[in-house]
C-alpha cells in the first residue's frame, strides 16, 4: 500500500461536496493539500480547520478554472513553492439547467463545457509535466454515470461527462511510458450542492432529486479516491462506477417506500 503521509494532493472544486470530502479524507491520511475553487471564504475556513485538526500544510488558490490564464498563473505559483502534487483530483464541475436541446440556454452549455472539459484540460496540461518529471503519482478524474448513459434533458452535461470518460482513457494512453496512474470515479446521484447549482438555487426542485431514497454521500466518493490512491505502484484502477444501492442504473430506481 502506498503511504501518502506528507505528500501533496491537488483538489479542484474543494469548496463544496465531493472536493471538500476528498480534502477532509486525504488530510486525515496525513497529506498536505492544495485546494482550489472560486469561493475564497469557504476555502480559507476549510484550510484553517484541516491544518489545526491534522497538523498538515494547506495552500488555497481561488480562481475560475474556465480561465486559461488564471490556471497558468496558479501553476506558476505552485512551481515557485516547489510543490509537485503526488495526486491530482480533477473534480471541479457542474450541471447547469436541465432542458431539451431545442430549448437549452447557450450560456449554460458554455459554462458546462468550459468547466467540465476545458477546465479539466487546462489543469491537467499544467500539472502533469511536473508529475512526469518525478515519474510518480495518481490522477483522478471525477466523471459521472452521466458519462456512461444519456438521460432525458441531460444532453450537454452528458456530453461533457462522456468527454471526461474519453479523456481519462486518452490520458492513460499518453502516460503509458510513465508510472503515473489515471482513474475516473463515476458517481450516480450524490447529495452535494450539485442539484442546487443545476437548478440555480431552487431548493425545492433540488431536494426532490434525492427524495425517497438514500443517495451517495460525498464521503463515499472520497473513500473510493483514497482506495484508488493507496494501491501498490503496479496497480492502476482506471475506472470505478458507483451508484447508490437504491439506484441500479440511471433509469432504474427502487420504488418509493420499498
Ligand atoms: N453530485 C452528484 O450527483 C454528482 C454525480 C456525478 C458526478 N458529479 C461530479 O462531481 C464533481 C463535484 O461536484 P459536487 O457534486 O461535489 O458538486 P458541488 O457541491 O456543487 O461542488 C462543485 C465544486 O466545483 C467548483 N467549481 C464549479 N465551477 C467552478 C469554476 N468555474 N472554477 C473553479 N471551481 C469551480 C465549486 O466551487 P466554487 O463554486 O467555489 O468555484 C465546487 O467546489 C463535478 O465534476 C460533478 O459533475 C456529481
PDB file of N, CA and C in Angstrom, residues 55-142:
ATOM      1  N   UNK A  55      -2.567  18.847  11.574  1.00  0.00           N
ATOM      2  CA  UNK A  55      -1.180  19.303  11.580  1.00  0.00           C
ATOM      3  C   UNK A  55      -0.509  19.099  10.213  1.00  0.00           C
ATOM      4  N   UNK A  56      -1.184  19.545   9.182  1.00  0.00           N
ATOM      5  CA  UNK A  56      -0.682  19.418   7.804  1.00  0.00           C
ATOM      6  C   UNK A  56      -0.534  20.815   7.192  1.00  0.00           C
ATOM      7  N   UNK A  57       0.093  20.866   6.013  1.00  0.00           N
ATOM      8  CA  UNK A  57       0.160  22.143   5.285  1.00  0.00           C
ATOM      9  C   UNK A  57      -1.015  22.214   4.303  1.00  0.00           C
ATOM     10  N   UNK A  58      -1.623  23.384   4.209  1.00  0.00           N
ATOM     11  CA  UNK A  58      -2.719  23.567   3.239  1.00  0.00           C
ATOM     12  C   UNK A  58      -2.506  24.890   2.503  1.00  0.00           C
ATOM     13  N   UNK A  59      -2.499  24.825   1.177  1.00  0.00           N
ATOM     14  CA  UNK A  59      -2.407  26.023   0.336  1.00  0.00           C
ATOM     15  C   UNK A  59      -3.737  26.206  -0.369  1.00  0.00           C
ATOM     16  N   UNK A  60      -4.272  27.429  -0.347  1.00  0.00           N
ATOM     17  CA  UNK A  60      -5.537  27.687  -1.043  1.00  0.00           C
ATOM     18  C   UNK A  60      -5.283  28.607  -2.249  1.00  0.00           C
ATOM     19  N   UNK A  61      -5.971  28.325  -3.322  1.00  0.00           N
ATOM     20  CA  UNK A  61      -5.878  29.169  -4.523  1.00  0.00           C
ATOM     21  C   UNK A  61      -7.283  29.386  -5.077  1.00  0.00           C
ATOM     22  N   UNK A  62      -7.675  30.670  -5.161  1.00  0.00           N
ATOM     23  CA  UNK A  62      -9.010  30.984  -5.676  1.00  0.00           C
ATOM     24  C   UNK A  62      -8.907  31.469  -7.105  1.00  0.00           C
ATOM     25  N   UNK A  63      -9.501  30.736  -8.002  1.00  0.00           N
ATOM     26  CA  UNK A  63      -9.546  31.173  -9.398  1.00  0.00           C
ATOM     27  C   UNK A  63     -10.654  30.423 -10.117  1.00  0.00           C
ATOM     28  N   UNK A  64     -10.997  30.936 -11.289  1.00  0.00           N
ATOM     29  CA  UNK A  64     -12.034  30.306 -12.111  1.00  0.00           C
ATOM     30  C   UNK A  64     -11.340  29.357 -13.081  1.00  0.00           C
ATOM     31  N   UNK A  65     -11.674  28.082 -12.968  1.00  0.00           N
ATOM     32  CA  UNK A  65     -10.975  27.055 -13.745  1.00  0.00           C
ATOM     33  C   UNK A  65     -11.231  27.208 -15.254  1.00  0.00           C
ATOM     34  N   UNK A  66     -12.236  28.002 -15.609  1.00  0.00           N
ATOM     35  CA  UNK A  66     -12.533  28.226 -17.039  1.00  0.00           C
ATOM     36  C   UNK A  66     -11.563  29.199 -17.670  1.00  0.00           C
ATOM     37  N   UNK A  67     -10.799  29.878 -16.844  1.00  0.00           N
ATOM     38  CA  UNK A  67      -9.916  30.926 -17.347  1.00  0.00           C
ATOM     39  C   UNK A  67      -8.488  30.383 -17.506  1.00  0.00           C
ATOM     40  N   UNK A  68      -8.078  30.158 -18.763  1.00  0.00           N
ATOM     41  CA  UNK A  68      -6.783  29.514 -19.028  1.00  0.00           C
ATOM     42  C   UNK A  68      -5.623  30.308 -18.426  1.00  0.00           C
ATOM     43  N   UNK A  69      -5.704  31.635 -18.482  1.00  0.00           N
ATOM     44  CA  UNK A  69      -4.610  32.461 -17.955  1.00  0.00           C
ATOM     45  C   UNK A  69      -4.522  32.319 -16.435  1.00  0.00           C
ATOM     46  N   UNK A  70      -5.682  32.269 -15.767  1.00  0.00           N
ATOM     47  CA  UNK A  70      -5.676  32.115 -14.300  1.00  0.00           C
ATOM     48  C   UNK A  70      -5.117  30.748 -13.902  1.00  0.00           C
ATOM     49  N   UNK A  71      -5.417  29.736 -14.693  1.00  0.00           N
ATOM     50  CA  UNK A  71      -4.891  28.391 -14.386  1.00  0.00           C
ATOM     51  C   UNK A  71      -3.374  28.391 -14.558  1.00  0.00           C
ATOM     52  N   UNK A  72      -2.892  29.092 -15.580  1.00  0.00           N
ATOM     53  CA  UNK A  72      -1.441  29.150 -15.801  1.00  0.00           C
ATOM     54  C   UNK A  72      -0.742  29.878 -14.638  1.00  0.00           C
ATOM     55  N   UNK A  73      -1.334  30.999 -14.217  1.00  0.00           N
ATOM     56  CA  UNK A  73      -0.765  31.746 -13.077  1.00  0.00           C
ATOM     57  C   UNK A  73      -0.715  30.859 -11.837  1.00  0.00           C
ATOM     58  N   UNK A  74      -1.780  30.099 -11.625  1.00  0.00           N
ATOM     59  CA  UNK A  74      -1.831  29.176 -10.476  1.00  0.00           C
ATOM     60  C   UNK A  74      -0.696  28.154 -10.559  1.00  0.00           C
ATOM     61  N   UNK A  75      -0.500  27.589 -11.746  1.00  0.00           N
ATOM     62  CA  UNK A  75       0.525  26.529 -11.870  1.00  0.00           C
ATOM     63  C   UNK A  75       1.929  27.108 -11.661  1.00  0.00           C
ATOM     64  N   UNK A  76       2.130  28.369 -12.098  1.00  0.00           N
ATOM     65  CA  UNK A  76       3.435  29.026 -11.859  1.00  0.00           C
ATOM     66  C   UNK A  76       3.657  29.220 -10.355  1.00  0.00           C
ATOM     67  N   UNK A  77       2.583  29.601  -9.653  1.00  0.00           N
ATOM     68  CA  UNK A  77       2.700  29.823  -8.201  1.00  0.00           C
ATOM     69  C   UNK A  77       3.067  28.510  -7.495  1.00  0.00           C
ATOM     70  N   UNK A  78       2.484  27.406  -7.962  1.00  0.00           N
ATOM     71  CA  UNK A  78       2.833  26.097  -7.371  1.00  0.00           C
ATOM     72  C   UNK A  78       4.302  25.784  -7.592  1.00  0.00           C
ATOM     73  N   UNK A  79       4.766  26.059  -8.814  1.00  0.00           N
ATOM     74  CA  UNK A  79       6.183  25.811  -9.144  1.00  0.00           C
ATOM     75  C   UNK A  79       7.095  26.628  -8.233  1.00  0.00           C
ATOM     76  N   UNK A  80       6.727  27.899  -8.036  1.00  0.00           N
ATOM     77  CA  UNK A  80       7.552  28.762  -7.170  1.00  0.00           C
ATOM     78  C   UNK A  80       7.636  28.227  -5.749  1.00  0.00           C
ATOM     79  N   UNK A  81       6.584  27.540  -5.321  1.00  0.00           N
ATOM     80  CA  UNK A  81       6.581  26.961  -3.969  1.00  0.00           C
ATOM     81  C   UNK A  81       7.182  25.551  -3.972  1.00  0.00           C
ATOM     82  N   UNK A  82       7.679  25.117  -5.129  1.00  0.00           N
ATOM     83  CA  UNK A  82       8.257  23.764  -5.261  1.00  0.00           C
ATOM     84  C   UNK A  82       7.286  22.655  -4.878  1.00  0.00           C
ATOM     85  N   UNK A  83       6.013  22.860  -5.210  1.00  0.00           N
ATOM     86  CA  UNK A  83       5.019  21.830  -4.899  1.00  0.00           C
ATOM     87  C   UNK A  83       4.738  21.004  -6.154  1.00  0.00           C
ATOM     88  N   UNK A  84       5.028  19.715  -6.064  1.00  0.00           N
ATOM     89  CA  UNK A  84       4.661  18.785  -7.144  1.00  0.00           C
ATOM     90  C   UNK A  84       3.611  17.838  -6.566  1.00  0.00           C
ATOM     91  N   UNK A  85       2.366  17.925  -7.051  1.00  0.00           N
ATOM     92  CA  UNK A  85       1.338  17.060  -6.465  1.00  0.00           C
ATOM     93  C   UNK A  85       1.639  15.579  -6.742  1.00  0.00           C
ATOM     94  N   UNK A  86       1.451  14.774  -5.717  1.00  0.00           N
ATOM     95  CA  UNK A  86       1.512  13.317  -5.918  1.00  0.00           C
ATOM     96  C   UNK A  86       0.166  12.836  -6.449  1.00  0.00           C
ATOM     97  N   UNK A  87      -0.899  13.507  -6.015  1.00  0.00           N
ATOM     98  CA  UNK A  87      -2.244  13.176  -6.523  1.00  0.00           C
ATOM     99  C   UNK A  87      -2.889  14.450  -7.058  1.00  0.00           C
ATOM    100  N   UNK A  88      -3.511  14.324  -8.208  1.00  0.00           N
ATOM    101  CA  UNK A  88      -4.331  15.411  -8.774  1.00  0.00           C
ATOM    102  C   UNK A  88      -5.767  14.906  -8.872  1.00  0.00           C
ATOM    103  N   UNK A  89      -6.680  15.581  -8.194  1.00  0.00           N
ATOM    104  CA  UNK A  89      -8.099  15.221  -8.359  1.00  0.00           C
ATOM    105  C   UNK A  89      -8.791  16.318  -9.155  1.00  0.00           C
ATOM    106  N   UNK A  90      -9.137  15.991 -10.383  1.00  0.00           N
ATOM    107  CA  UNK A  90      -9.901  16.889 -11.255  1.00  0.00           C
ATOM    108  C   UNK A  90     -11.375  16.721 -10.924  1.00  0.00           C
ATOM    109  N   UNK A  91     -11.850  17.581 -10.026  1.00  0.00           N
ATOM    110  CA  UNK A  91     -13.200  17.408  -9.501  1.00  0.00           C
ATOM    111  C   UNK A  91     -14.138  18.560  -9.867  1.00  0.00           C
ATOM    112  N   UNK A  92     -13.615  19.790  -9.981  1.00  0.00           N
ATOM    113  CA  UNK A  92     -14.490  20.952 -10.210  1.00  0.00           C
ATOM    114  C   UNK A  92     -15.386  20.697 -11.416  1.00  0.00           C
ATOM    115  N   UNK A  93     -16.665  20.909 -11.238  1.00  0.00           N
ATOM    116  CA  UNK A  93     -17.583  20.679 -12.353  1.00  0.00           C
ATOM    117  C   UNK A  93     -18.996  20.966 -11.928  1.00  0.00           C
ATOM    118  N   UNK A  94     -19.879  20.939 -12.907  1.00  0.00           N
ATOM    119  CA  UNK A  94     -21.284  21.243 -12.608  1.00  0.00           C
ATOM    120  C   UNK A  94     -22.194  20.837 -13.747  1.00  0.00           C
ATOM    121  N   UNK A  95     -23.483  20.747 -13.406  1.00  0.00           N
ATOM    122  CA  UNK A  95     -24.536  20.730 -14.417  1.00  0.00           C
ATOM    123  C   UNK A  95     -25.257  22.056 -14.283  1.00  0.00           C
ATOM    124  N   UNK A  96     -25.631  22.649 -15.406  1.00  0.00           N
ATOM    125  CA  UNK A  96     -26.381  23.911 -15.368  1.00  0.00           C
ATOM    126  C   UNK A  96     -27.654  23.717 -16.186  1.00  0.00           C
ATOM    127  N   UNK A  97     -28.801  23.724 -15.496  1.00  0.00           N
ATOM    128  CA  UNK A  97     -30.088  23.575 -16.163  1.00  0.00           C
ATOM    129  C   UNK A  97     -30.361  22.142 -16.592  1.00  0.00           C
ATOM    130  N   UNK A  98     -31.602  21.910 -16.979  1.00  0.00           N
ATOM    131  CA  UNK A  98     -31.986  20.592 -17.496  1.00  0.00           C
ATOM    132  C   UNK A  98     -33.130  20.812 -18.473  1.00  0.00           C
ATOM    133  N   UNK A  99     -32.790  20.977 -19.746  1.00  0.00           N
ATOM    134  CA  UNK A  99     -33.843  21.215 -20.726  1.00  0.00           C
ATOM    135  C   UNK A  99     -33.489  20.545 -22.042  1.00  0.00           C
ATOM    136  N   UNK A 100     -34.492  20.452 -22.919  1.00  0.00           N
ATOM    137  CA  UNK A 100     -34.238  19.866 -24.237  1.00  0.00           C
ATOM    138  C   UNK A 100     -33.289  20.769 -25.018  1.00  0.00           C
ATOM    139  N   UNK A 101     -32.539  20.169 -25.933  1.00  0.00           N
ATOM    140  CA  UNK A 101     -31.583  20.947 -26.733  1.00  0.00           C
ATOM    141  C   UNK A 101     -32.267  22.149 -27.389  1.00  0.00           C
ATOM    142  N   UNK A 102     -33.460  21.907 -27.952  1.00  0.00           N
ATOM    143  CA  UNK A 102     -34.139  22.983 -28.688  1.00  0.00           C
ATOM    144  C   UNK A 102     -34.605  24.115 -27.779  1.00  0.00           C
ATOM    145  N   UNK A 103     -34.529  23.869 -26.457  1.00  0.00           N
ATOM    146  CA  UNK A 103     -34.941  24.907 -25.506  1.00  0.00           C
ATOM    147  C   UNK A 103     -33.792  25.333 -24.587  1.00  0.00           C
ATOM    148  N   UNK A 104     -32.611  24.769 -24.808  1.00  0.00           N
ATOM    149  CA  UNK A 104     -31.491  24.974 -23.880  1.00  0.00           C
ATOM    150  C   UNK A 104     -30.927  26.389 -23.901  1.00  0.00           C
ATOM    151  N   UNK A 105     -30.276  26.769 -22.798  1.00  0.00           N
ATOM    152  CA  UNK A 105     -29.616  28.081 -22.708  1.00  0.00           C
ATOM    153  C   UNK A 105     -28.163  27.919 -23.116  1.00  0.00           C
ATOM    154  N   UNK A 106     -27.754  28.668 -24.122  1.00  0.00           N
ATOM    155  CA  UNK A 106     -26.388  28.540 -24.628  1.00  0.00           C
ATOM    156  C   UNK A 106     -25.367  28.890 -23.541  1.00  0.00           C
ATOM    157  N   UNK A 107     -25.715  29.856 -22.703  1.00  0.00           N
ATOM    158  CA  UNK A 107     -24.784  30.230 -21.613  1.00  0.00           C
ATOM    159  C   UNK A 107     -24.557  29.038 -20.673  1.00  0.00           C
ATOM    160  N   UNK A 108     -25.608  28.254 -20.430  1.00  0.00           N
ATOM    161  CA  UNK A 108     -25.446  27.060 -19.581  1.00  0.00           C
ATOM    162  C   UNK A 108     -24.508  26.055 -20.248  1.00  0.00           C
ATOM    163  N   UNK A 109     -24.705  25.862 -21.552  1.00  0.00           N
ATOM    164  CA  UNK A 109     -23.852  24.896 -22.271  1.00  0.00           C
ATOM    165  C   UNK A 109     -22.395  25.314 -22.171  1.00  0.00           C
ATOM    166  N   UNK A 110     -22.176  26.626 -22.383  1.00  0.00           N
ATOM    167  CA  UNK A 110     -20.784  27.102 -22.361  1.00  0.00           C
ATOM    168  C   UNK A 110     -20.167  26.927 -20.983  1.00  0.00           C
ATOM    169  N   UNK A 111     -20.974  27.191 -19.953  1.00  0.00           N
ATOM    170  CA  UNK A 111     -20.437  27.038 -18.588  1.00  0.00           C
ATOM    171  C   UNK A 111     -20.029  25.580 -18.328  1.00  0.00           C
ATOM    172  N   UNK A 112     -20.876  24.640 -18.754  1.00  0.00           N
ATOM    173  CA  UNK A 112     -20.570  23.217 -18.514  1.00  0.00           C
ATOM    174  C   UNK A 112     -19.364  22.761 -19.334  1.00  0.00           C
ATOM    175  N   UNK A 113     -19.336  23.136 -20.599  1.00  0.00           N
ATOM    176  CA  UNK A 113     -18.227  22.718 -21.463  1.00  0.00           C
ATOM    177  C   UNK A 113     -16.918  23.342 -20.983  1.00  0.00           C
ATOM    178  N   UNK A 114     -16.984  24.626 -20.632  1.00  0.00           N
ATOM    179  CA  UNK A 114     -15.760  25.337 -20.220  1.00  0.00           C
ATOM    180  C   UNK A 114     -15.236  24.834 -18.871  1.00  0.00           C
ATOM    181  N   UNK A 115     -16.126  24.437 -17.991  1.00  0.00           N
ATOM    182  CA  UNK A 115     -15.690  23.962 -16.669  1.00  0.00           C
ATOM    183  C   UNK A 115     -15.308  22.480 -16.734  1.00  0.00           C
ATOM    184  N   UNK A 116     -16.258  21.656 -17.183  1.00  0.00           N
ATOM    185  CA  UNK A 116     -16.089  20.196 -17.048  1.00  0.00           C
ATOM    186  C   UNK A 116     -15.045  19.638 -18.009  1.00  0.00           C
ATOM    187  N   UNK A 117     -14.919  20.245 -19.186  1.00  0.00           N
ATOM    188  CA  UNK A 117     -13.946  19.717 -20.167  1.00  0.00           C
ATOM    189  C   UNK A 117     -12.709  20.606 -20.212  1.00  0.00           C
ATOM    190  N   UNK A 118     -12.915  21.886 -20.535  1.00  0.00           N
ATOM    191  CA  UNK A 118     -11.740  22.736 -20.767  1.00  0.00           C
ATOM    192  C   UNK A 118     -10.986  23.018 -19.465  1.00  0.00           C
ATOM    193  N   UNK A 119     -11.713  23.203 -18.366  1.00  0.00           N
ATOM    194  CA  UNK A 119     -11.061  23.435 -17.070  1.00  0.00           C
ATOM    195  C   UNK A 119     -10.206  22.240 -16.677  1.00  0.00           C
ATOM    196  N   UNK A 120     -10.774  21.057 -16.843  1.00  0.00           N
ATOM    197  CA  UNK A 120     -10.023  19.822 -16.535  1.00  0.00           C
ATOM    198  C   UNK A 120      -8.766  19.737 -17.404  1.00  0.00           C
ATOM    199  N   UNK A 121      -8.916  20.103 -18.673  1.00  0.00           N
ATOM    200  CA  UNK A 121      -7.762  20.053 -19.593  1.00  0.00           C
ATOM    201  C   UNK A 121      -6.687  21.062 -19.207  1.00  0.00           C
ATOM    202  N   UNK A 122      -7.102  22.294 -18.876  1.00  0.00           N
ATOM    203  CA  UNK A 122      -6.108  23.331 -18.522  1.00  0.00           C
ATOM    204  C   UNK A 122      -5.280  22.861 -17.316  1.00  0.00           C
ATOM    205  N   UNK A 123      -5.992  22.397 -16.277  1.00  0.00           N
ATOM    206  CA  UNK A 123      -5.283  21.960 -15.058  1.00  0.00           C
ATOM    207  C   UNK A 123      -4.341  20.804 -15.395  1.00  0.00           C
ATOM    208  N   UNK A 124      -4.852  19.832 -16.105  1.00  0.00           N
ATOM    209  CA  UNK A 124      -4.048  18.634 -16.397  1.00  0.00           C
ATOM    210  C   UNK A 124      -2.822  19.007 -17.223  1.00  0.00           C
ATOM    211  N   UNK A 125      -3.013  19.866 -18.207  1.00  0.00           N
ATOM    212  CA  UNK A 125      -1.890  20.281 -19.069  1.00  0.00           C
ATOM    213  C   UNK A 125      -0.774  20.948 -18.250  1.00  0.00           C
ATOM    214  N   UNK A 126      -1.169  21.739 -17.249  1.00  0.00           N
ATOM    215  CA  UNK A 126      -0.161  22.474 -16.478  1.00  0.00           C
ATOM    216  C   UNK A 126       0.456  21.644 -15.349  1.00  0.00           C
ATOM    217  N   UNK A 127      -0.283  20.684 -14.832  1.00  0.00           N
ATOM    218  CA  UNK A 127       0.213  19.953 -13.651  1.00  0.00           C
ATOM    219  C   UNK A 127       0.941  18.664 -14.042  1.00  0.00           C
ATOM    220  N   UNK A 128       0.476  17.993 -15.105  1.00  0.00           N
ATOM    221  CA  UNK A 128       1.083  16.698 -15.468  1.00  0.00           C
ATOM    222  C   UNK A 128       2.593  16.757 -15.700  1.00  0.00           C
ATOM    223  N   UNK A 129       3.116  17.787 -16.395  1.00  0.00           N
ATOM    224  CA  UNK A 129       4.567  17.776 -16.640  1.00  0.00           C
ATOM    225  C   UNK A 129       5.380  17.678 -15.354  1.00  0.00           C
ATOM    226  N   UNK A 130       4.941  18.345 -14.282  1.00  0.00           N
ATOM    227  CA  UNK A 130       5.715  18.252 -13.036  1.00  0.00           C
ATOM    228  C   UNK A 130       5.600  16.843 -12.456  1.00  0.00           C
ATOM    229  N   UNK A 131       4.439  16.220 -12.574  1.00  0.00           N
ATOM    230  CA  UNK A 131       4.282  14.841 -12.079  1.00  0.00           C
ATOM    231  C   UNK A 131       5.149  13.887 -12.903  1.00  0.00           C
ATOM    232  N   UNK A 132       5.198  14.143 -14.220  1.00  0.00           N
ATOM    233  CA  UNK A 132       6.026  13.298 -15.097  1.00  0.00           C
ATOM    234  C   UNK A 132       7.510  13.459 -14.735  1.00  0.00           C
ATOM    235  N   UNK A 133       7.891  14.672 -14.338  1.00  0.00           N
ATOM    236  CA  UNK A 133       9.312  14.921 -14.024  1.00  0.00           C
ATOM    237  C   UNK A 133       9.786  14.071 -12.847  1.00  0.00           C
ATOM    238  N   UNK A 134       8.861  13.671 -11.965  1.00  0.00           N
ATOM    239  CA  UNK A 134       9.261  12.794 -10.849  1.00  0.00           C
ATOM    240  C   UNK A 134       8.759  11.353 -11.078  1.00  0.00           C
ATOM    241  N   UNK A 135       8.088  11.175 -12.197  1.00  0.00           N
ATOM    242  CA  UNK A 135       7.643   9.853 -12.651  1.00  0.00           C
ATOM    243  C   UNK A 135       6.858   9.070 -11.601  1.00  0.00           C
ATOM    244  N   UNK A 136       5.949   9.763 -10.943  1.00  0.00           N
ATOM    245  CA  UNK A 136       5.075   9.061  -9.995  1.00  0.00           C
ATOM    246  C   UNK A 136       3.805   9.858  -9.777  1.00  0.00           C
ATOM    247  N   UNK A 137       2.784   9.175  -9.297  1.00  0.00           N
ATOM    248  CA  UNK A 137       1.563   9.883  -8.917  1.00  0.00           C
ATOM    249  C   UNK A 137       0.290   9.261  -9.456  1.00  0.00           C
ATOM    250  N   UNK A 138      -0.794   9.932  -9.094  1.00  0.00           N
ATOM    251  CA  UNK A 138      -2.138   9.424  -9.406  1.00  0.00           C
ATOM    252  C   UNK A 138      -3.006  10.589  -9.869  1.00  0.00           C
ATOM    253  N   UNK A 139      -3.637  10.443 -11.016  1.00  0.00           N
ATOM    254  CA  UNK A 139      -4.654  11.414 -11.446  1.00  0.00           C
ATOM    255  C   UNK A 139      -6.016  10.769 -11.226  1.00  0.00           C
ATOM    256  N   UNK A 140      -6.927  11.524 -10.624  1.00  0.00           N
ATOM    257  CA  UNK A 140      -8.302  11.040 -10.500  1.00  0.00           C
ATOM    258  C   UNK A 140      -9.224  12.068 -11.139  1.00  0.00           C
ATOM    259  N   UNK A 141      -9.954  11.628 -12.138  1.00  0.00           N
ATOM    260  CA  UNK A 141     -10.940  12.488 -12.795  1.00  0.00           C
ATOM    261  C   UNK A 141     -12.320  12.124 -12.260  1.00  0.00           C
ATOM    262  N   UNK A 142     -13.043  13.106 -11.753  1.00  0.00           N
ATOM    263  CA  UNK A 142     -14.410  12.812 -11.307  1.00  0.00           C
ATOM    264  C   UNK A 142     -15.325  12.940 -12.527  1.00  0.00           C
TER     265      UNK A 142
END
